[in-house]
Amino acid sequence: ESMGLIYSRLNNPNLEVLEDRLTLWDEAEDALVFASGMAAIGTAILAFARPGDVIVHSEPIYGGSDHFLRHVLKEFGISIVGFPAGVPFEGVRPALEAAVGERPVACVLVETPSNPTNSLVDIEAVAAWAHARAQERRAVVMVDNTFLGPIFQHPLAFGADLVLYSATKFIGGHSDLIAGAAVGPKSVVGPIRVLRTFLGTMASPWTGWLMLRSLETLKMRMTAQMKNARYVAEFLAEHPKVAKVHYLGLLTENDPMFGVYRRQCMAPGSMVSFDVRGGEAEAFRFLDALQMIKLAVSLGGTESLAEHPATMTHADIPHDLQRRMGIGAGMVRLSVGVEHYEDIIADIDQALGAV
Ligand code: PLP
């Protein structure tokens, strides 16, 4: 006899409908919705990692995920080994293997494109490496697909075992909810579902209902935002007060990650980071001068947002590590919304004028 929907912590009708629909984008067997992106990431990792295990992860990753790996898991006897995103995996593999040694790797957490630098990781190469390691348990390769998914990147097709989302961002899309999702085969999602039941990290039915509304416009929103971001990135690339623009749409054939971009991503998305010439003072002047674009740490919503990763989303990471990860003092991260692109550019232009 099937148990049915006996209690909302196990599941409820709104979440079930939403989970069924979320499987479609990533062509997955199963999906789970969580109370936040961090709830999805934390529950998924704790379902597989045990004391003594190692978690391999790309760098940089979202500051909250970085804190969870670096500080929270340490208390449980789980250690981490990072490898840099944005360079071919073959080049970083020897150092990674030396750092891991013979210890069991429970999970690999890849964030691609990475927050906030938009650096890429070759999912296929990392998954092949992790799965080829001879050990009793198969390492679970998880990809945080928040920046491009579920429309413009499908990690399961490249050998990942699980796709994770902060659904607060593009999936929710209106900055009015907080949620997360995990999508993958039943064999991987099953143990996470059990832990979600006992940690109680599922989303509420009301959040599920709001997300069903959001899914109806997901593709339109992400497409409109991506088109706007292309104009914004091109404008920034030409601006004399901008030292560098980190945007996938500006990658050229001679970039070592261009091949990965063409294979793995269907579009460049709408996250644009750039380095203001100078440093923190210049970046702050720019952010203070913005009039339409709001200063806020979230992303992926219909409205354009700007933030300063070094002192906001990634403030927990020590300065020297930030610099090694490519997060400079002058870096600004933009989440481009659905406004008219000329309005977005006009605001950026006048704010750069204040620098
Ligand atoms: N993953 C990425 C890439 C993020 O940017 C964020 C939040 O900014 C998270 C995960 C965490 O998601 P949430 O804030 O919904 O817990």
mmCIF file with all atom_site columns, C-alpha atoms in Angstrom, residues 3-120:
data_model
loop_
_atom_site.group_PDB
_atom_site.id
_atom_site.type_symbol
_atom_site.label_atom_id
_atom_site.label_alt_id
_atom_site.label_comp_id
_atom_site.label_asym_id
_atom_site.label_entity_id
_atom_site.label_seq_id
_atom_site.pdbx_PDB_ins_code
_atom_site.Cartn_x
_atom_site.Cartn_y
_atom_site.Cartn_z
_atom_site.occupancy
_atom_site.B_iso_or_equiv
_atom_site.pdbx_formal_charge
_atom_site.auth_seq_id
_atom_site.auth_comp_id
_atom_site.auth_asym_id
_atom_site.auth_atom_id
_atom_site.pdbx_PDB_model_num
ATOM 1   C CA . MET A 1 3   ? 1.709  5.831  2.050   1.00 0.00 ? 3   MET A CA 1
ATOM 2   C CA . GLY A 1 4   ? 0.190  8.789  0.215   1.00 0.00 ? 4   GLY A CA 1
ATOM 3   C CA . LEU A 1 5   ? 0.647  12.354 1.377   1.00 0.00 ? 5   LEU A CA 1
ATOM 4   C CA . ILE A 1 6   ? 0.392  11.755 5.109   1.00 0.00 ? 6   ILE A CA 1
ATOM 5   C CA . TYR A 1 7   ? 2.341  14.758 6.423   1.00 0.00 ? 7   TYR A CA 1
ATOM 6   C CA . SER A 1 8   ? 3.752  17.936 4.848   1.00 0.00 ? 8   SER A CA 1
ATOM 7   C CA . ARG A 1 9   ? 7.320  17.352 6.054   1.00 0.00 ? 9   ARG A CA 1
ATOM 8   C CA . LEU A 1 10  ? 7.441  14.175 3.941   1.00 0.00 ? 10  LEU A CA 1
ATOM 9   C CA . ASN A 1 11  ? 5.755  15.885 1.042   1.00 0.00 ? 11  ASN A CA 1
ATOM 10  C CA . ASN A 1 12  ? 2.695  17.842 0.036   1.00 0.00 ? 12  ASN A CA 1
ATOM 11  C CA . PRO A 1 13  ? 0.735  18.291 -3.199  1.00 0.00 ? 13  PRO A CA 1
ATOM 12  C CA . ASN A 1 14  ? 2.249  21.659 -4.139  1.00 0.00 ? 14  ASN A CA 1
ATOM 13  C CA . LEU A 1 15  ? 5.809  20.380 -3.767  1.00 0.00 ? 15  LEU A CA 1
ATOM 14  C CA . GLU A 1 16  ? 5.053  17.144 -5.611  1.00 0.00 ? 16  GLU A CA 1
ATOM 15  C CA . VAL A 1 17  ? 3.697  18.972 -8.666  1.00 0.00 ? 17  VAL A CA 1
ATOM 16  C CA . LEU A 1 18  ? 6.642  21.377 -8.577  1.00 0.00 ? 18  LEU A CA 1
ATOM 17  C CA . GLU A 1 19  ? 9.184  18.550 -8.207  1.00 0.00 ? 19  GLU A CA 1
ATOM 18  C CA . ASP A 1 20  ? 7.667  16.677 -11.150 1.00 0.00 ? 20  ASP A CA 1
ATOM 19  C CA . ARG A 1 21  ? 7.967  19.797 -13.299 1.00 0.00 ? 21  ARG A CA 1
ATOM 20  C CA . LEU A 1 22  ? 11.529 20.533 -12.156 1.00 0.00 ? 22  LEU A CA 1
ATOM 21  C CA . THR A 1 23  ? 12.705 17.114 -13.400 1.00 0.00 ? 23  THR A CA 1
ATOM 22  C CA . LEU A 1 24  ? 11.814 18.093 -16.973 1.00 0.00 ? 24  LEU A CA 1
ATOM 23  C CA . TRP A 1 25  ? 14.406 20.827 -17.565 1.00 0.00 ? 25  TRP A CA 1
ATOM 24  C CA . ASP A 1 26  ? 17.319 18.653 -16.485 1.00 0.00 ? 26  ASP A CA 1
ATOM 25  C CA . GLU A 1 27  ? 15.759 15.445 -17.896 1.00 0.00 ? 27  GLU A CA 1
ATOM 26  C CA . ALA A 1 28  ? 16.102 13.897 -14.456 1.00 0.00 ? 28  ALA A CA 1
ATOM 27  C CA . GLU A 1 29  ? 14.224 11.036 -12.777 1.00 0.00 ? 29  GLU A CA 1
ATOM 28  C CA . ASP A 1 30  ? 13.535 12.812 -9.526  1.00 0.00 ? 30  ASP A CA 1
ATOM 29  C CA . ALA A 1 31  ? 13.638 16.200 -7.793  1.00 0.00 ? 31  ALA A CA 1
ATOM 30  C CA . LEU A 1 32  ? 13.390 17.617 -4.285  1.00 0.00 ? 32  LEU A CA 1
ATOM 31  C CA . VAL A 1 33  ? 12.492 21.146 -3.232  1.00 0.00 ? 33  VAL A CA 1
ATOM 32  C CA . PHE A 1 34  ? 14.052 22.705 -0.138  1.00 0.00 ? 34  PHE A CA 1
ATOM 33  C CA . ALA A 1 35  ? 13.576 25.689 2.171   1.00 0.00 ? 35  ALA A CA 1
ATOM 34  C CA . SER A 1 36  ? 16.640 27.409 0.611   1.00 0.00 ? 36  SER A CA 1
ATOM 35  C CA . GLY A 1 37  ? 19.593 26.776 -1.650  1.00 0.00 ? 37  GLY A CA 1
ATOM 36  C CA . MET A 1 38  ? 21.744 26.223 1.441   1.00 0.00 ? 38  MET A CA 1
ATOM 37  C CA . ALA A 1 39  ? 19.190 23.681 2.740   1.00 0.00 ? 39  ALA A CA 1
ATOM 38  C CA . ALA A 1 40  ? 19.520 21.798 -0.578  1.00 0.00 ? 40  ALA A CA 1
ATOM 39  C CA . ILE A 1 41  ? 23.336 21.905 -0.547  1.00 0.00 ? 41  ILE A CA 1
ATOM 40  C CA . GLY A 1 42  ? 23.656 21.061 3.158   1.00 0.00 ? 42  GLY A CA 1
ATOM 41  C CA . THR A 1 43  ? 21.136 18.218 3.112   1.00 0.00 ? 43  THR A CA 1
ATOM 42  C CA . ALA A 1 44  ? 22.636 16.722 -0.060  1.00 0.00 ? 44  ALA A CA 1
ATOM 43  C CA . ILE A 1 45  ? 26.192 16.746 1.299   1.00 0.00 ? 45  ILE A CA 1
ATOM 44  C CA . LEU A 1 46  ? 25.223 15.403 4.723   1.00 0.00 ? 46  LEU A CA 1
ATOM 45  C CA . ALA A 1 47  ? 23.348 12.541 3.042   1.00 0.00 ? 47  ALA A CA 1
ATOM 46  C CA . PHE A 1 48  ? 26.653 11.210 1.688   1.00 0.00 ? 48  PHE A CA 1
ATOM 47  C CA . ALA A 1 49  ? 29.616 12.579 3.688   1.00 0.00 ? 49  ALA A CA 1
ATOM 48  C CA . ARG A 1 50  ? 30.836 10.842 6.847   1.00 0.00 ? 50  ARG A CA 1
ATOM 49  C CA . PRO A 1 51  ? 33.610 11.655 9.354   1.00 0.00 ? 51  PRO A CA 1
ATOM 50  C CA . GLY A 1 52  ? 37.005 11.028 7.747   1.00 0.00 ? 52  GLY A CA 1
ATOM 51  C CA . ASP A 1 53  ? 35.720 11.738 4.245   1.00 0.00 ? 53  ASP A CA 1
ATOM 52  C CA . VAL A 1 54  ? 36.991 14.430 1.908   1.00 0.00 ? 54  VAL A CA 1
ATOM 53  C CA . ILE A 1 55  ? 34.849 16.791 -0.138  1.00 0.00 ? 55  ILE A CA 1
ATOM 54  C CA . VAL A 1 56  ? 36.464 18.123 -3.281  1.00 0.00 ? 56  VAL A CA 1
ATOM 55  C CA . HIS A 1 57  ? 35.147 21.459 -4.494  1.00 0.00 ? 57  HIS A CA 1
ATOM 56  C CA . SER A 1 58  ? 35.816 24.085 -7.135  1.00 0.00 ? 58  SER A CA 1
ATOM 57  C CA . GLU A 1 59  ? 36.928 27.591 -6.126  1.00 0.00 ? 59  GLU A CA 1
ATOM 58  C CA . PRO A 1 60  ? 35.463 30.156 -5.867  1.00 0.00 ? 60  PRO A CA 1
ATOM 59  C CA . ILE A 1 61  ? 31.963 29.135 -4.818  1.00 0.00 ? 61  ILE A CA 1
ATOM 60  C CA . TYR A 1 62  ? 29.124 31.100 -3.248  1.00 0.00 ? 62  TYR A CA 1
ATOM 61  C CA . GLY A 1 63  ? 30.262 32.467 0.154   1.00 0.00 ? 63  GLY A CA 1
ATOM 62  C CA . GLY A 1 64  ? 27.607 30.546 2.128   1.00 0.00 ? 64  GLY A CA 1
ATOM 63  C CA . SER A 1 65  ? 28.605 27.236 0.518   1.00 0.00 ? 65  SER A CA 1
ATOM 64  C CA . ASP A 1 66  ? 32.263 28.094 1.134   1.00 0.00 ? 66  ASP A CA 1
ATOM 65  C CA . HIS A 1 67  ? 31.526 28.741 4.819   1.00 0.00 ? 67  HIS A CA 1
ATOM 66  C CA . PHE A 1 68  ? 29.539 25.508 5.146   1.00 0.00 ? 68  PHE A CA 1
ATOM 67  C CA . LEU A 1 69  ? 32.393 23.458 3.656   1.00 0.00 ? 69  LEU A CA 1
ATOM 68  C CA . ARG A 1 70  ? 35.257 25.291 5.346   1.00 0.00 ? 70  ARG A CA 1
ATOM 69  C CA . HIS A 1 71  ? 33.830 25.805 8.839   1.00 0.00 ? 71  HIS A CA 1
ATOM 70  C CA . VAL A 1 72  ? 30.688 23.732 9.491   1.00 0.00 ? 72  VAL A CA 1
ATOM 71  C CA . LEU A 1 73  ? 31.751 20.394 8.014   1.00 0.00 ? 73  LEU A CA 1
ATOM 72  C CA . LYS A 1 74  ? 35.126 20.662 9.756   1.00 0.00 ? 74  LYS A CA 1
ATOM 73  C CA . GLU A 1 75  ? 33.278 20.226 13.075  1.00 0.00 ? 75  GLU A CA 1
ATOM 74  C CA . PHE A 1 76  ? 31.998 16.883 11.783  1.00 0.00 ? 76  PHE A CA 1
ATOM 75  C CA . GLY A 1 77  ? 35.468 15.601 10.869  1.00 0.00 ? 77  GLY A CA 1
ATOM 76  C CA . ILE A 1 78  ? 34.930 16.145 7.146   1.00 0.00 ? 78  ILE A CA 1
ATOM 77  C CA . SER A 1 79  ? 37.793 17.865 5.330   1.00 0.00 ? 79  SER A CA 1
ATOM 78  C CA . ILE A 1 80  ? 37.845 19.736 2.040   1.00 0.00 ? 80  ILE A CA 1
ATOM 79  C CA . VAL A 1 81  ? 40.184 20.069 -0.912  1.00 0.00 ? 81  VAL A CA 1
ATOM 80  C CA . GLY A 1 82  ? 39.613 22.911 -3.362  1.00 0.00 ? 82  GLY A CA 1
ATOM 81  C CA . PHE A 1 83  ? 40.706 23.255 -6.974  1.00 0.00 ? 83  PHE A CA 1
ATOM 82  C CA . PRO A 1 84  ? 40.548 26.409 -9.113  1.00 0.00 ? 84  PRO A CA 1
ATOM 83  C CA . ALA A 1 85  ? 37.743 26.989 -11.606 1.00 0.00 ? 85  ALA A CA 1
ATOM 84  C CA . GLY A 1 86  ? 38.517 28.810 -14.837 1.00 0.00 ? 86  GLY A CA 1
ATOM 85  C CA . VAL A 1 87  ? 41.480 26.684 -15.945 1.00 0.00 ? 87  VAL A CA 1
ATOM 86  C CA . PRO A 1 88  ? 41.534 23.291 -17.722 1.00 0.00 ? 88  PRO A CA 1
ATOM 87  C CA . PHE A 1 89  ? 41.026 20.427 -15.252 1.00 0.00 ? 89  PHE A CA 1
ATOM 88  C CA . GLU A 1 90  ? 44.011 18.461 -16.605 1.00 0.00 ? 90  GLU A CA 1
ATOM 89  C CA . GLY A 1 91  ? 46.298 21.213 -15.319 1.00 0.00 ? 91  GLY A CA 1
ATOM 90  C CA . VAL A 1 92  ? 44.966 21.170 -11.742 1.00 0.00 ? 92  VAL A CA 1
ATOM 91  C CA . ARG A 1 93  ? 44.491 17.415 -11.479 1.00 0.00 ? 93  ARG A CA 1
ATOM 92  C CA . PRO A 1 94  ? 48.014 16.470 -10.223 1.00 0.00 ? 94  PRO A CA 1
ATOM 93  C CA . ALA A 1 95  ? 47.865 18.936 -7.318  1.00 0.00 ? 95  ALA A CA 1
ATOM 94  C CA . LEU A 1 96  ? 44.319 17.839 -6.492  1.00 0.00 ? 96  LEU A CA 1
ATOM 95  C CA . GLU A 1 97  ? 45.277 14.157 -6.443  1.00 0.00 ? 97  GLU A CA 1
ATOM 96  C CA . ALA A 1 98  ? 48.278 14.883 -4.249  1.00 0.00 ? 98  ALA A CA 1
ATOM 97  C CA . ALA A 1 99  ? 46.132 16.835 -1.773  1.00 0.00 ? 99  ALA A CA 1
ATOM 98  C CA . VAL A 1 100 ? 43.412 14.158 -1.576  1.00 0.00 ? 100 VAL A CA 1
ATOM 99  C CA . GLY A 1 101 ? 45.840 11.234 -1.346  1.00 0.00 ? 101 GLY A CA 1
ATOM 100 C CA . GLU A 1 102 ? 44.205 7.918  -0.473  1.00 0.00 ? 102 GLU A CA 1
ATOM 101 C CA . ARG A 1 103 ? 41.350 9.436  1.546   1.00 0.00 ? 103 ARG A CA 1
ATOM 102 C CA . PRO A 1 104 ? 37.788 8.610  0.439   1.00 0.00 ? 104 PRO A CA 1
ATOM 103 C CA . VAL A 1 105 ? 36.062 11.345 -1.566  1.00 0.00 ? 105 VAL A CA 1
ATOM 104 C CA . ALA A 1 106 ? 32.359 11.408 -0.615  1.00 0.00 ? 106 ALA A CA 1
ATOM 105 C CA . CYS A 1 107 ? 31.261 14.279 -2.838  1.00 0.00 ? 107 CYS A CA 1
ATOM 106 C CA . VAL A 1 108 ? 32.579 16.681 -5.411  1.00 0.00 ? 108 VAL A CA 1
ATOM 107 C CA . LEU A 1 109 ? 30.844 20.067 -5.337  1.00 0.00 ? 109 LEU A CA 1
ATOM 108 C CA . VAL A 1 110 ? 31.279 22.016 -8.543  1.00 0.00 ? 110 VAL A CA 1
ATOM 109 C CA . GLU A 1 111 ? 29.884 25.511 -9.038  1.00 0.00 ? 111 GLU A CA 1
ATOM 110 C CA . THR A 1 112 ? 29.979 26.488 -12.697 1.00 0.00 ? 112 THR A CA 1
ATOM 111 C CA . PRO A 1 113 ? 29.848 29.287 -13.708 1.00 0.00 ? 113 PRO A CA 1
ATOM 112 C CA . SER A 1 114 ? 31.212 30.292 -10.332 1.00 0.00 ? 114 SER A CA 1
ATOM 113 C CA . ASN A 1 115 ? 29.848 33.004 -8.097  1.00 0.00 ? 115 ASN A CA 1
ATOM 114 C CA . PRO A 1 116 ? 31.120 35.748 -8.464  1.00 0.00 ? 116 PRO A CA 1
ATOM 115 C CA . THR A 1 117 ? 33.828 35.341 -11.133 1.00 0.00 ? 117 THR A CA 1
ATOM 116 C CA . ASN A 1 118 ? 31.847 33.443 -13.820 1.00 0.00 ? 118 ASN A CA 1
ATOM 117 C CA . SER A 1 119 ? 34.759 30.976 -14.106 1.00 0.00 ? 119 SER A CA 1
ATOM 118 C CA . LEU A 1 120 ? 33.915 27.611 -15.654 1.00 0.00 ? 120 LEU A CA 1
#
